PDB file of C-alpha atoms in Angstrom:
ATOM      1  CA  UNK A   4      89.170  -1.661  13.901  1.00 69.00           C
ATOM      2  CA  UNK A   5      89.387  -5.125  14.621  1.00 75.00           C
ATOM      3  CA  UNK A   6      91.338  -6.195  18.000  1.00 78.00           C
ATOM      4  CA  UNK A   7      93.231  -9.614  18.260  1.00 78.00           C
ATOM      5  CA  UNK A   8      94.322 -11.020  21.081  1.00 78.00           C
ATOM      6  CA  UNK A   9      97.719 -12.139  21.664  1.00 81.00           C
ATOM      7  CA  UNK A  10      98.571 -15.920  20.507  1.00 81.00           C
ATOM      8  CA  UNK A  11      95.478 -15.804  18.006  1.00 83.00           C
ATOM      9  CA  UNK A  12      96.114 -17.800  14.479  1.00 83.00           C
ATOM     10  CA  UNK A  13      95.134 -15.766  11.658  1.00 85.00           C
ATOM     11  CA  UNK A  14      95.160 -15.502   7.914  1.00 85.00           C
ATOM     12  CA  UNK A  15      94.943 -12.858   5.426  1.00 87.00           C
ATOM     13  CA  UNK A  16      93.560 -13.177   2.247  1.00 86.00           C
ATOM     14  CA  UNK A  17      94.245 -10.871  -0.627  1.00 85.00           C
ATOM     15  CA  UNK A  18      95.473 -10.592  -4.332  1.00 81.00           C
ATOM     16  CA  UNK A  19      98.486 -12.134  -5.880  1.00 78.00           C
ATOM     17  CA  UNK A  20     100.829 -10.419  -3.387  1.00 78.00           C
ATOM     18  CA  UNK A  21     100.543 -10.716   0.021  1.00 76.00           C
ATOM     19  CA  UNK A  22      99.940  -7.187   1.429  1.00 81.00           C
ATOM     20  CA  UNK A  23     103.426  -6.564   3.380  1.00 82.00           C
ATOM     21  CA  UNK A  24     102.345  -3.592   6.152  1.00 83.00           C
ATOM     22  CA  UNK A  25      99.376  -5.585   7.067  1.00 82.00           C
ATOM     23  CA  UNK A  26     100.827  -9.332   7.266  1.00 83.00           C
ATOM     24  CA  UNK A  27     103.177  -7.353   9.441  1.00 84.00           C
ATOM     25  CA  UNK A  28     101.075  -5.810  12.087  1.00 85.00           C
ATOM     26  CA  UNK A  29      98.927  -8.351  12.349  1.00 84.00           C
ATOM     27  CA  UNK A  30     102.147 -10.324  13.827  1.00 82.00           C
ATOM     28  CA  UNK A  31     103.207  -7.916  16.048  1.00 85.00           C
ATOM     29  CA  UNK A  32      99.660  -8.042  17.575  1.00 83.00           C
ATOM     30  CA  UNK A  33      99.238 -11.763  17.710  1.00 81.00           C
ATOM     31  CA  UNK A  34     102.870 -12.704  18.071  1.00 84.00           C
ATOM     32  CA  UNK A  35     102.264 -15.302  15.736  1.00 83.00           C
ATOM     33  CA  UNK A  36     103.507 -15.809  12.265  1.00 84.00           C
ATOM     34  CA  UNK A  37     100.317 -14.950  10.049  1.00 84.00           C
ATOM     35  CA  UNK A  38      99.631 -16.946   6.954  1.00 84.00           C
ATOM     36  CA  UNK A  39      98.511 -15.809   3.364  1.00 85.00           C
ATOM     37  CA  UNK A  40      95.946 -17.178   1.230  1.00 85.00           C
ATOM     38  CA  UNK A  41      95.719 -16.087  -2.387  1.00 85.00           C
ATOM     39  CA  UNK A  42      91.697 -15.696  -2.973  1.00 81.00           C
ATOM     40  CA  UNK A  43      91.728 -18.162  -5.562  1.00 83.00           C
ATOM     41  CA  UNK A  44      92.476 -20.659  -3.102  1.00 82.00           C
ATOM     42  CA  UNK A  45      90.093 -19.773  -0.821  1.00 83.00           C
ATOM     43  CA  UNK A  46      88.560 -23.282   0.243  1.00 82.00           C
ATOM     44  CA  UNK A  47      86.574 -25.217   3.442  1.00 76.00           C
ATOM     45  CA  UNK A  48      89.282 -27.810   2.897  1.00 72.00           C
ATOM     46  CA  UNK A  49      91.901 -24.901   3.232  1.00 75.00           C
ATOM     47  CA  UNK A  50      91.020 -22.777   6.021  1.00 77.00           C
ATOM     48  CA  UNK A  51      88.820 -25.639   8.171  1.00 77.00           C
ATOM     49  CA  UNK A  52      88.950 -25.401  11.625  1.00 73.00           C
ATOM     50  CA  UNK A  53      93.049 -24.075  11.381  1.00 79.00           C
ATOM     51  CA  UNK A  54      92.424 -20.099  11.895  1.00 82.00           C
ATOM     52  CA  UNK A  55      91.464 -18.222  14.554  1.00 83.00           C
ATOM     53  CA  UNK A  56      90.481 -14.946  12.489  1.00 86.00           C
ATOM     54  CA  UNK A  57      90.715 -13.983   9.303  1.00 87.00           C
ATOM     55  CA  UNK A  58      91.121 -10.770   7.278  1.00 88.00           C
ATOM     56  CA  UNK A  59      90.569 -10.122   3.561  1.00 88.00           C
ATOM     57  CA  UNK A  60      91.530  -7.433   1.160  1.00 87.00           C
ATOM     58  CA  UNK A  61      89.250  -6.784  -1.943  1.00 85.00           C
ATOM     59  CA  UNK A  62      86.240  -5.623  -3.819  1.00 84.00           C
ATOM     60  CA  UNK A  63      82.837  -7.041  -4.813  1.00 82.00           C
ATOM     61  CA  UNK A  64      84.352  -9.236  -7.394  1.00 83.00           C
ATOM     62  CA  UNK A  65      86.327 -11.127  -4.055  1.00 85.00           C
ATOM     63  CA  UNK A  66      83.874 -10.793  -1.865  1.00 87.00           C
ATOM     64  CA  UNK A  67      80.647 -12.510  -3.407  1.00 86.00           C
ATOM     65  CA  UNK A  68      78.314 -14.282  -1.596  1.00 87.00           C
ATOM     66  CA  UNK A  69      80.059 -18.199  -2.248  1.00 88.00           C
ATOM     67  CA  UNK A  70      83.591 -16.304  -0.751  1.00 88.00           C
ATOM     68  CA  UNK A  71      80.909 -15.576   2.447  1.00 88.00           C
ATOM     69  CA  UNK A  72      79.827 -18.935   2.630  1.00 87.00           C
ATOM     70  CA  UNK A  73      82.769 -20.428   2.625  1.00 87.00           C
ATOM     71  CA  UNK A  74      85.010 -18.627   4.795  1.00 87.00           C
ATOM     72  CA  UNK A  75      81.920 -18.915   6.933  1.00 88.00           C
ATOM     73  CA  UNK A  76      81.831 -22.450   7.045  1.00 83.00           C
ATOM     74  CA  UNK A  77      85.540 -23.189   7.291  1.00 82.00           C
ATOM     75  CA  UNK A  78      85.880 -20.650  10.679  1.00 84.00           C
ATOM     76  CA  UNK A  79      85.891 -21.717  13.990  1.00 84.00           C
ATOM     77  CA  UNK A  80      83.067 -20.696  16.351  1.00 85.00           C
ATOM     78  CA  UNK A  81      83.029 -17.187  17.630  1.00 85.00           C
ATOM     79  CA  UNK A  82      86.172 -16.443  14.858  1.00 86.00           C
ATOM     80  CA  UNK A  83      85.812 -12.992  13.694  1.00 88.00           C
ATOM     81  CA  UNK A  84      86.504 -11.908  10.058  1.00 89.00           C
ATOM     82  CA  UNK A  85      87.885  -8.381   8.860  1.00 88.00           C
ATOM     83  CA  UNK A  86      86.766  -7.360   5.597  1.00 89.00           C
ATOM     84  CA  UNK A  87      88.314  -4.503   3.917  1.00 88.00           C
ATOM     85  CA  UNK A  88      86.769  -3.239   1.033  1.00 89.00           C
ATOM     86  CA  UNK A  89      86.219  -0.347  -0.760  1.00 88.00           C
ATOM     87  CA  UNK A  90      82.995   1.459  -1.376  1.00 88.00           C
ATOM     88  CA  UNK A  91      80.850   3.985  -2.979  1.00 82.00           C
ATOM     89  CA  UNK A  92      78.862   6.295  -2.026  1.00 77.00           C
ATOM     90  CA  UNK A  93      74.552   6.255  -1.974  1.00 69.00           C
ATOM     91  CA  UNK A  94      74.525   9.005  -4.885  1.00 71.00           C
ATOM     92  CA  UNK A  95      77.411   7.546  -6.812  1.00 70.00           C
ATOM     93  CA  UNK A  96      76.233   5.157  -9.893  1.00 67.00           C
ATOM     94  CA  UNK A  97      79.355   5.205 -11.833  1.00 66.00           C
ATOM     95  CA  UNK A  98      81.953   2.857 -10.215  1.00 62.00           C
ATOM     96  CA  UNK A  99      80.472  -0.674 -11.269  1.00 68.00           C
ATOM     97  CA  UNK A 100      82.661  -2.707  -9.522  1.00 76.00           C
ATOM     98  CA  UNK A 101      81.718  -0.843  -6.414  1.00 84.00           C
ATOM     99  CA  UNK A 102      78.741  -1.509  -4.185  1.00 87.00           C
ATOM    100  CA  UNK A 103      77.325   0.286  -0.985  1.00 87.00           C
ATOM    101  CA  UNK A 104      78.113  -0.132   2.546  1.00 87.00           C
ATOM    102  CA  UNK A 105      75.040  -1.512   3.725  1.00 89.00           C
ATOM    103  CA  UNK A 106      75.072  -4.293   0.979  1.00 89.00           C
ATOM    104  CA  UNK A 107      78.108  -4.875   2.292  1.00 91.00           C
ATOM    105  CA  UNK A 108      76.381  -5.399   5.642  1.00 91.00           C
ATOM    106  CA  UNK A 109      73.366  -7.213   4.260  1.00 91.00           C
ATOM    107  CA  UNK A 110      75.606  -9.713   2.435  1.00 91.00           C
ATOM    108  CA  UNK A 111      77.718 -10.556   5.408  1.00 91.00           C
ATOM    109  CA  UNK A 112      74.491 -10.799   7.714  1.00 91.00           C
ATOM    110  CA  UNK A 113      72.712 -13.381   5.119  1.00 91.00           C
ATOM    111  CA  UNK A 114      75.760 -15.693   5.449  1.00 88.00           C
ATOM    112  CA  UNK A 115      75.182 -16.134   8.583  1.00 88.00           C
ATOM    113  CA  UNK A 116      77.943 -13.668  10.322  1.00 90.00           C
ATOM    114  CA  UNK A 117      76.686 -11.407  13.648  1.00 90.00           C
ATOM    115  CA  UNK A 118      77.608  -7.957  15.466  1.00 89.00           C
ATOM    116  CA  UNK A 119      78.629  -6.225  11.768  1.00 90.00           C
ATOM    117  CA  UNK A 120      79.963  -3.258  12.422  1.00 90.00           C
ATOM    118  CA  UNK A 121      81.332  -0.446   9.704  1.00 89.00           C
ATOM    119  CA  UNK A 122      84.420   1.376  10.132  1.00 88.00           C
ATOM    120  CA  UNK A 123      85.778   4.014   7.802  1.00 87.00           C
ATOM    121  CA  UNK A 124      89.784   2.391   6.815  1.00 82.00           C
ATOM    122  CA  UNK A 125      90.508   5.653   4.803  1.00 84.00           C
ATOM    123  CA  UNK A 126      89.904   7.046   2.044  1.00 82.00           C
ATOM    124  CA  UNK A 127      91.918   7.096  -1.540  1.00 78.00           C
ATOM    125  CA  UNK A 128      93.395   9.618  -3.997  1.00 73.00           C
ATOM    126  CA  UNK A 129      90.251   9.231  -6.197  1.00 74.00           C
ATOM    127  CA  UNK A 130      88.149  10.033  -3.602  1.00 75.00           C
ATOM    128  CA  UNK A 131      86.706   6.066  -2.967  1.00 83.00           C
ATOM    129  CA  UNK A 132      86.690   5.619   1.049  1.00 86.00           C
ATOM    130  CA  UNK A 133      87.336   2.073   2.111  1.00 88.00           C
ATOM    131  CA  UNK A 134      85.831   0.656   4.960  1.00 90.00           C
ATOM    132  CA  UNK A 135      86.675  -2.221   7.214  1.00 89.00           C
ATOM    133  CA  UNK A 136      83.940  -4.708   8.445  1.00 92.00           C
ATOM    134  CA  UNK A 137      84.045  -6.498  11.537  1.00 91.00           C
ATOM    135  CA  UNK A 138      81.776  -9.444  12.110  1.00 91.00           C
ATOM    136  CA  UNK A 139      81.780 -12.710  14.280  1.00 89.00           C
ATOM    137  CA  UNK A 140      80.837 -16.041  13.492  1.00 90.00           C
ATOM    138  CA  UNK A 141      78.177 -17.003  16.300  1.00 88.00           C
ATOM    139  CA  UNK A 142      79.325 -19.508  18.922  1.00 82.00           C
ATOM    140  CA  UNK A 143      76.858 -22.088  18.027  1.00 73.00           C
ATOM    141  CA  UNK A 144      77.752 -25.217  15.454  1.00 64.00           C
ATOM    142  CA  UNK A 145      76.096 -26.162  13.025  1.00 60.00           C
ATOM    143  CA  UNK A 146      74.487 -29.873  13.946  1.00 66.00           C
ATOM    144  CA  UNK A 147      75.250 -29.440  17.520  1.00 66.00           C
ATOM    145  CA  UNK A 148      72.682 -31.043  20.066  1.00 69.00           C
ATOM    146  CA  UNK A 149      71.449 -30.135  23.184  1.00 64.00           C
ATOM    147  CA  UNK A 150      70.843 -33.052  26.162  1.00 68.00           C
ATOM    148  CA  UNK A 151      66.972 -32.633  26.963  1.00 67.00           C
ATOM    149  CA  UNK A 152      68.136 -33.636  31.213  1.00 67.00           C
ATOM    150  CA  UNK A 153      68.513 -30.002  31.920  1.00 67.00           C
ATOM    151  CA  UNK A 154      65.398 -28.980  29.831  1.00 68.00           C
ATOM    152  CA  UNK A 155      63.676 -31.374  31.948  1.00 71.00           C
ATOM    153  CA  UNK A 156      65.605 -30.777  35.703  1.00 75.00           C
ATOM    154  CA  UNK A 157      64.315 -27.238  34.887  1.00 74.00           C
ATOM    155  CA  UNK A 158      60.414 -28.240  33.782  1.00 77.00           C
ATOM    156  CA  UNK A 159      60.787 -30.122  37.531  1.00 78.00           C
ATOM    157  CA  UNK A 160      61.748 -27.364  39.683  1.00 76.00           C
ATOM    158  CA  UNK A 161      59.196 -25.661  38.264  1.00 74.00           C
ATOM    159  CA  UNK A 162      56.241 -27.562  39.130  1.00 74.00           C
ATOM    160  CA  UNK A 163      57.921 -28.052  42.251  1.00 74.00           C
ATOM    161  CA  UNK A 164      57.269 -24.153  43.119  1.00 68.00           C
ATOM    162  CA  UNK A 165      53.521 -23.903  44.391  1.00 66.00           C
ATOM    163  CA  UNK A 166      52.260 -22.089  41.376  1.00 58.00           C
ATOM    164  CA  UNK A 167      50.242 -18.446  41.889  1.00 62.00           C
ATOM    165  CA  UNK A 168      46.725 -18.772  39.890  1.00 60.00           C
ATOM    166  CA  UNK A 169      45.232 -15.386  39.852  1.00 63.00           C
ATOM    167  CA  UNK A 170      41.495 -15.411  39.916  1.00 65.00           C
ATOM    168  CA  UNK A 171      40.253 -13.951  36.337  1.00 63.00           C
ATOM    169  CA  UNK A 172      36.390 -12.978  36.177  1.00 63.00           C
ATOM    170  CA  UNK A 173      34.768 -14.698  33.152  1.00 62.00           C
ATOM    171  CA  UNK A 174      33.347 -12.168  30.959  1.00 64.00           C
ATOM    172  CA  UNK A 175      29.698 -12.661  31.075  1.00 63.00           C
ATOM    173  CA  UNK A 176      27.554 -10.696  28.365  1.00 63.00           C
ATOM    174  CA  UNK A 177      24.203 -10.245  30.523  1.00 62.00           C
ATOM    175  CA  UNK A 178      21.592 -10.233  28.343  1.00 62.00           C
ATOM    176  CA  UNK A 179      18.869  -8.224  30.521  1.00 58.00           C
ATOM    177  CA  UNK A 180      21.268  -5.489  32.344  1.00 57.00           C
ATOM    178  CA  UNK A 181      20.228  -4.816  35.420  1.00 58.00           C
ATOM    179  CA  UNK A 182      17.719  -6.668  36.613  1.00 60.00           C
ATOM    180  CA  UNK A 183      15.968  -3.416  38.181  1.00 64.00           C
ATOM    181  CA  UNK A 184      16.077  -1.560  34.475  1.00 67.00           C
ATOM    182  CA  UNK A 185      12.184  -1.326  33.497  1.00 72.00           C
ATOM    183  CA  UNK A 186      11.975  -2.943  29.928  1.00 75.00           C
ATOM    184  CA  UNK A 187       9.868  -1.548  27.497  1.00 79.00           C
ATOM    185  CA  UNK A 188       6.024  -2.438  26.911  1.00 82.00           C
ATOM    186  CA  UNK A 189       5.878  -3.592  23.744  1.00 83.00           C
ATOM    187  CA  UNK A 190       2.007  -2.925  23.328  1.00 81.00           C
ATOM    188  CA  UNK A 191       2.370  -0.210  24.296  1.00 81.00           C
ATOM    189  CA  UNK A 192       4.299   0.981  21.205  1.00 84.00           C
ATOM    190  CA  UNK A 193       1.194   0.092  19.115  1.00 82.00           C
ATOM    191  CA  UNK A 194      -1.522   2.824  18.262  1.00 84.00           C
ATOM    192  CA  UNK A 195      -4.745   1.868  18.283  1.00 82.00           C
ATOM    193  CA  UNK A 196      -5.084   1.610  13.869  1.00 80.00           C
ATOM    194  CA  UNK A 197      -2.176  -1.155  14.738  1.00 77.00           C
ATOM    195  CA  UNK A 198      -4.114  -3.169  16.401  1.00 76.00           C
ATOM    196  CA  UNK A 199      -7.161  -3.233  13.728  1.00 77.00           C
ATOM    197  CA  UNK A 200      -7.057  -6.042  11.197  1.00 69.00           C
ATOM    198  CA  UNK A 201      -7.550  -5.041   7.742  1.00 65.00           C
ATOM    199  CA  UNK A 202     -10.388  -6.467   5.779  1.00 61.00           C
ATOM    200  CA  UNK A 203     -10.362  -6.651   2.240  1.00 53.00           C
ATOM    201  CA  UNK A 204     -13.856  -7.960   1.636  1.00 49.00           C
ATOM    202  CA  UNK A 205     -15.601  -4.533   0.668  1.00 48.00           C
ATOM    203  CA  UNK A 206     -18.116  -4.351  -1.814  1.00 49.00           C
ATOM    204  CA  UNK A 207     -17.525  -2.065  -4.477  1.00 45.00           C
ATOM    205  CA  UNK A 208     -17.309   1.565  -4.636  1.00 48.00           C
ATOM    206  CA  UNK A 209     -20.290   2.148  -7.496  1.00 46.00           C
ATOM    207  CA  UNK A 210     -18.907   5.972  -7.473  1.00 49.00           C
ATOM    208  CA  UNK A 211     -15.512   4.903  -8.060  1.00 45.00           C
ATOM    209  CA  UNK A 212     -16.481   3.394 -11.637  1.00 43.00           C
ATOM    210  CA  UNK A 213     -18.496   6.137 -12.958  1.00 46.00           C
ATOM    211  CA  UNK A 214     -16.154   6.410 -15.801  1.00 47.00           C
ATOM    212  CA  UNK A 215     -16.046   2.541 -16.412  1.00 51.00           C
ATOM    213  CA  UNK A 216     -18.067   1.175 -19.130  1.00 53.00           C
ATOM    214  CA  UNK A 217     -18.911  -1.894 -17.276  1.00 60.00           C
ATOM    215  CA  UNK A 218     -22.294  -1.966 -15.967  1.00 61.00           C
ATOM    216  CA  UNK A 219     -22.707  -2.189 -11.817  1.00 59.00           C
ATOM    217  CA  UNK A 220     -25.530  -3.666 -10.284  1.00 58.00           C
ATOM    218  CA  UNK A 221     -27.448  -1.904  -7.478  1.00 55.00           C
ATOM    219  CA  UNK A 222     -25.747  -2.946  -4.313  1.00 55.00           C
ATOM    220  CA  UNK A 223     -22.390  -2.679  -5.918  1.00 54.00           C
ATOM    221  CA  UNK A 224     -21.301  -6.053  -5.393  1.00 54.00           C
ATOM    222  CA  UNK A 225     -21.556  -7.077  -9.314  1.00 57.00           C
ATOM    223  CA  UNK A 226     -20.995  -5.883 -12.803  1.00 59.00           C
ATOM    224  CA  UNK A 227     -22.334  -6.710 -15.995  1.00 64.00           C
ATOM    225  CA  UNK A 228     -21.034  -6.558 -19.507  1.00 66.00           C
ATOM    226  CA  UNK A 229     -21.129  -3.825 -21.435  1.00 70.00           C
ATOM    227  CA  UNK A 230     -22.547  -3.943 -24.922  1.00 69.00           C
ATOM    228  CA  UNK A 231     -19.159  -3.591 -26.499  1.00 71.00           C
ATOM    229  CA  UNK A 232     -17.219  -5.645 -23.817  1.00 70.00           C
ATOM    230  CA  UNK A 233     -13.540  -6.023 -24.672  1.00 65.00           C
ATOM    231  CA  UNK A 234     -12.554  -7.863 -20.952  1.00 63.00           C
ATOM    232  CA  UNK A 235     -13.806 -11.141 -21.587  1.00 60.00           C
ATOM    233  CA  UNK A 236     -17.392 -10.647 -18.565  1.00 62.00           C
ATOM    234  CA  UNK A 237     -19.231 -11.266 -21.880  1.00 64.00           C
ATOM    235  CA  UNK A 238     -18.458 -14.399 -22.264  1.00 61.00           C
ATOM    236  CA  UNK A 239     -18.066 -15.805 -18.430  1.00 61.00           C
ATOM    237  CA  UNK A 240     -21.061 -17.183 -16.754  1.00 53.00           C
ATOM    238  CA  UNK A 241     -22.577 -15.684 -12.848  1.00 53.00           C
ATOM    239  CA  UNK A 242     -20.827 -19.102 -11.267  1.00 50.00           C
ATOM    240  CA  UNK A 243     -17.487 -18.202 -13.153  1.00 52.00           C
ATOM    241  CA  UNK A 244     -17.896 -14.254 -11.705  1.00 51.00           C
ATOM    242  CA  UNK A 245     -18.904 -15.399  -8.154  1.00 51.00           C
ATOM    243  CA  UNK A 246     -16.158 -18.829  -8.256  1.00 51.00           C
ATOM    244  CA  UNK A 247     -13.156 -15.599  -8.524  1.00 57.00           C
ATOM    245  CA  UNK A 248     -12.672 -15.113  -5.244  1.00 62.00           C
ATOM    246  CA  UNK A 249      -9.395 -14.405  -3.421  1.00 66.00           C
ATOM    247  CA  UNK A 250      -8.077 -16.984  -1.072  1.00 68.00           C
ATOM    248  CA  UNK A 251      -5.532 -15.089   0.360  1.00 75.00           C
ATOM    249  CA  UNK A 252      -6.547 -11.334   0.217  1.00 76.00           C
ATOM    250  CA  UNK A 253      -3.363 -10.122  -1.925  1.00 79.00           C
ATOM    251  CA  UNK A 254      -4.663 -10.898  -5.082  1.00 81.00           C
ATOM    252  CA  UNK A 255      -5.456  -6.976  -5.863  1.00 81.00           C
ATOM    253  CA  UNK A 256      -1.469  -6.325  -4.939  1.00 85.00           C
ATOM    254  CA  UNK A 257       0.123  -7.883  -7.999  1.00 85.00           C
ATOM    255  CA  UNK A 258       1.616 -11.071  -8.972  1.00 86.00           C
ATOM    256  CA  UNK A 259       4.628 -10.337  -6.254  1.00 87.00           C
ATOM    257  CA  UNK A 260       1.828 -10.879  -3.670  1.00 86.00           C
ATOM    258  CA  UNK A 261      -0.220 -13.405  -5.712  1.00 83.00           C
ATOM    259  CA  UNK A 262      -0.035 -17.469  -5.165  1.00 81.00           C
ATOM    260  CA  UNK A 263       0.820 -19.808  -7.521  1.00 77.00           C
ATOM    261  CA  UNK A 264      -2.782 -20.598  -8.369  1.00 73.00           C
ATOM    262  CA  UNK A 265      -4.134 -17.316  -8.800  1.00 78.00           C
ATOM    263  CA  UNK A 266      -6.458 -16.805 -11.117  1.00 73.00           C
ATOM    264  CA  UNK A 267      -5.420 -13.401 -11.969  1.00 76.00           C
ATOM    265  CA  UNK A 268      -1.838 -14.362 -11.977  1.00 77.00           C
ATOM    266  CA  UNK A 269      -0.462 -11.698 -14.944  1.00 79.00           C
ATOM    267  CA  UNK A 270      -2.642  -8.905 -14.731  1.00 81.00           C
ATOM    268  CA  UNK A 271      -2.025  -5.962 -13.230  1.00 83.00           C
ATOM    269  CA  UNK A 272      -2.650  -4.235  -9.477  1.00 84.00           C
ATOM    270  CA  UNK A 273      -6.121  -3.527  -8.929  1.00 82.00           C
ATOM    271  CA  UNK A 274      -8.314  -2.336  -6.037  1.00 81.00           C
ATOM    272  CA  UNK A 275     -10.368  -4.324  -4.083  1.00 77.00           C
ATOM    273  CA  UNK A 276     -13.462  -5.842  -5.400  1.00 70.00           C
ATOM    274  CA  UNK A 277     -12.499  -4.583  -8.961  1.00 73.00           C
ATOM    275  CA  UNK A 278     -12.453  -6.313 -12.225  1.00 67.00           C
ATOM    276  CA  UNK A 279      -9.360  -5.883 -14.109  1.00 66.00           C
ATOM    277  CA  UNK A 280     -10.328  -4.461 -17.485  1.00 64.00           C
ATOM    278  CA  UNK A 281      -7.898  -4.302 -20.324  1.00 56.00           C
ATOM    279  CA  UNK A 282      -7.929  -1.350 -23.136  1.00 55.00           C
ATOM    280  CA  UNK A 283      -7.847  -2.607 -26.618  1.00 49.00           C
TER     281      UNK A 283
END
C-alpha cells in the first residue's frame, strides 16, 4: 500500500460521496485534514501545485487517459498518486467496464507517472479483486533548465587529467602473406596444347564433303557449282569466292562470334573453310 508521511497534504478523489473509512485514515496518517474532490471536478486549475498526494477511487470510466494527464500535470514533483480500481481477470471478457491490470499499468506509465507498482486491495462478493496502484510523478519539471557552468567545470577537469591513449594496431590486410610463402608459377599451370595458337586457315577436308553436291577442286582449297546449284556459287564470280575471307577467324562460330560486317552475318555455324549451303 501506499505510505504517507506525517504532515503530507492530500486529496481523495471519488464518486458523489466522499468515501468515509478512507478520508479517515488517511488523516490519522498525515495528521492533516484531507480534502475531497468529486471526479467531475477534477481540474489543473483545481489541484495545481496545492497537494502533496493524491488518491482516487474508481473504474475505467474515471480513470481515462485525460483524468491521467491531468492529475499528472496539476501534482507536485515527486507527488505520488494511489489509484484504486477494480479489475478483471486475463480470461475474463464479460465485465465491459472492466479492464486488465497491466493496462492499468501501461496507461499510468504513458502519462508520464514512474515506479508503478500493483497491489491486490481485496477482492469483492462477485468475485472482482481490486487493486491499488502506486506511482510517482518524477522529480523533474517540465521546462526546467539546467546552467551549462557545471557541464563545462566538469568537461575542464577532464582534460585537465593526463589522458591514457592505448596503442591500437591498425588492421592491415597484407596482400602477399608472408613474404617467405612460395607463390604459384603461373606457367606452369599451362600444358603444353595451352600454349599452341590455334589456326583456322586449313584448307578443306575433300573427304569431309563426299556427300556434298558441290564440286571440290584438287587441292581442296575450292569448290565449284554443281549443275543444279541451289547456294547461290553459280552465280558468284572466282574474285567474289576468293574476296570471302574471314578477318577475324570466328566467322565459322555463328553470328554471336561474327562482326558487324560479316559477310556471312545470318547463316548458320559452319566448319572451317566450308561453304554454307542451304537445302531448298
Amino acid at each position: 500500500m501506499a505510505t504517507w508521511n506525517e504532515g503530507a497534504k492530500l486529496a481523495v478523489v471519488g464518486p458523489s460521496v466522499a468515501p468515509a473509512k478512507e478520508v479517515e485514515r488517511l488523516e490519522e496518517l498525515t495528521k492533516k485534514q484531507v480534502d475531497f474532490v468529486r471526479h467531475q471536478d477534477v481540474s489543473e486549475a483545481v489541484l495545481a501545485g496545492k497537494y502533496d498526494g493524491l488518491v482516487s477511487i474508481g473504474t475505467l470510466k474515471e480513470h481515462s487517459s485525460l483524468f491521467f494527464s491531468t492529475v499528472f500535470s496539476a501534482l507536485k514533483p515527486n507527488s505520488q498518486l494511489a489509484l484504486n480500481e477494480p479489475v478483471k481477470g486475463d480470461d475474463d471478457s464479460s465485465t465491459t467496464f472492466l479492464r486488465k491490470k497491466d493496462d492499468v499499468v501501461r496507461s499510468l506509465v504513458f502519462a508520464g507517472f514512474v515506479d508503478v507498482v500493483a497491489n491486490p486491495r481485496c477482492t469483492g462478493e462477485d468475485g472482482v479483486e481490486t487493486f491499488e496502484f502506486v506511482c510517482r510523478k518524477p522529480e523533474f519539471k517540465v521546462g526546467a533548465s539546467v546552467s551549462l557552468k557545471s557541464r563545462k567545470a566538469a568537461l575542464a577537469a577532464a582534460e585537465a587529467k593526463p589522458a591514457v591513449v592505448e596503442e591500437k594496431k591498425q588492421a592491415v590486410w597484407l596482400i602477399n602473406g608472408d613474404e617467405d610463402e612460395e607463390l604459384e608459377d603461373e606457367d606452369g599451370l599451362l600444358e603444353d596444347d595451352d600454349k599452341i595458337l590455334p589456326s583456322f586457315k586449313k584448307p578443306v577436308d575433300a573427304s569431309a564433303l563426299a556427300g556434298s553436291d558441290c564440286e571440290v577442286s584438287k587441292d581442296g582449297n575450292k569448290r565449284g557449282a554443281c549443275k543444279n546449284c541451289t547456294c547461290g556459287r553459280a552465280e558468284m564470280t572466282d574474285e567474289d569466292l576468293d574476296d570471302t575471307k574471314s578477318a577475324c577467324g570466328n566467322c565459322y562460330l555463328g553470328d554471336a562470334f561474327r562482326c558487324s560486317s560479316c559477310p556471312y552475318l545470318g547463316k548458320p555455324a559452319f566448319k572451317p573453310g566450308e561453304v554454307v549451303k542451304l537445302d531448298i
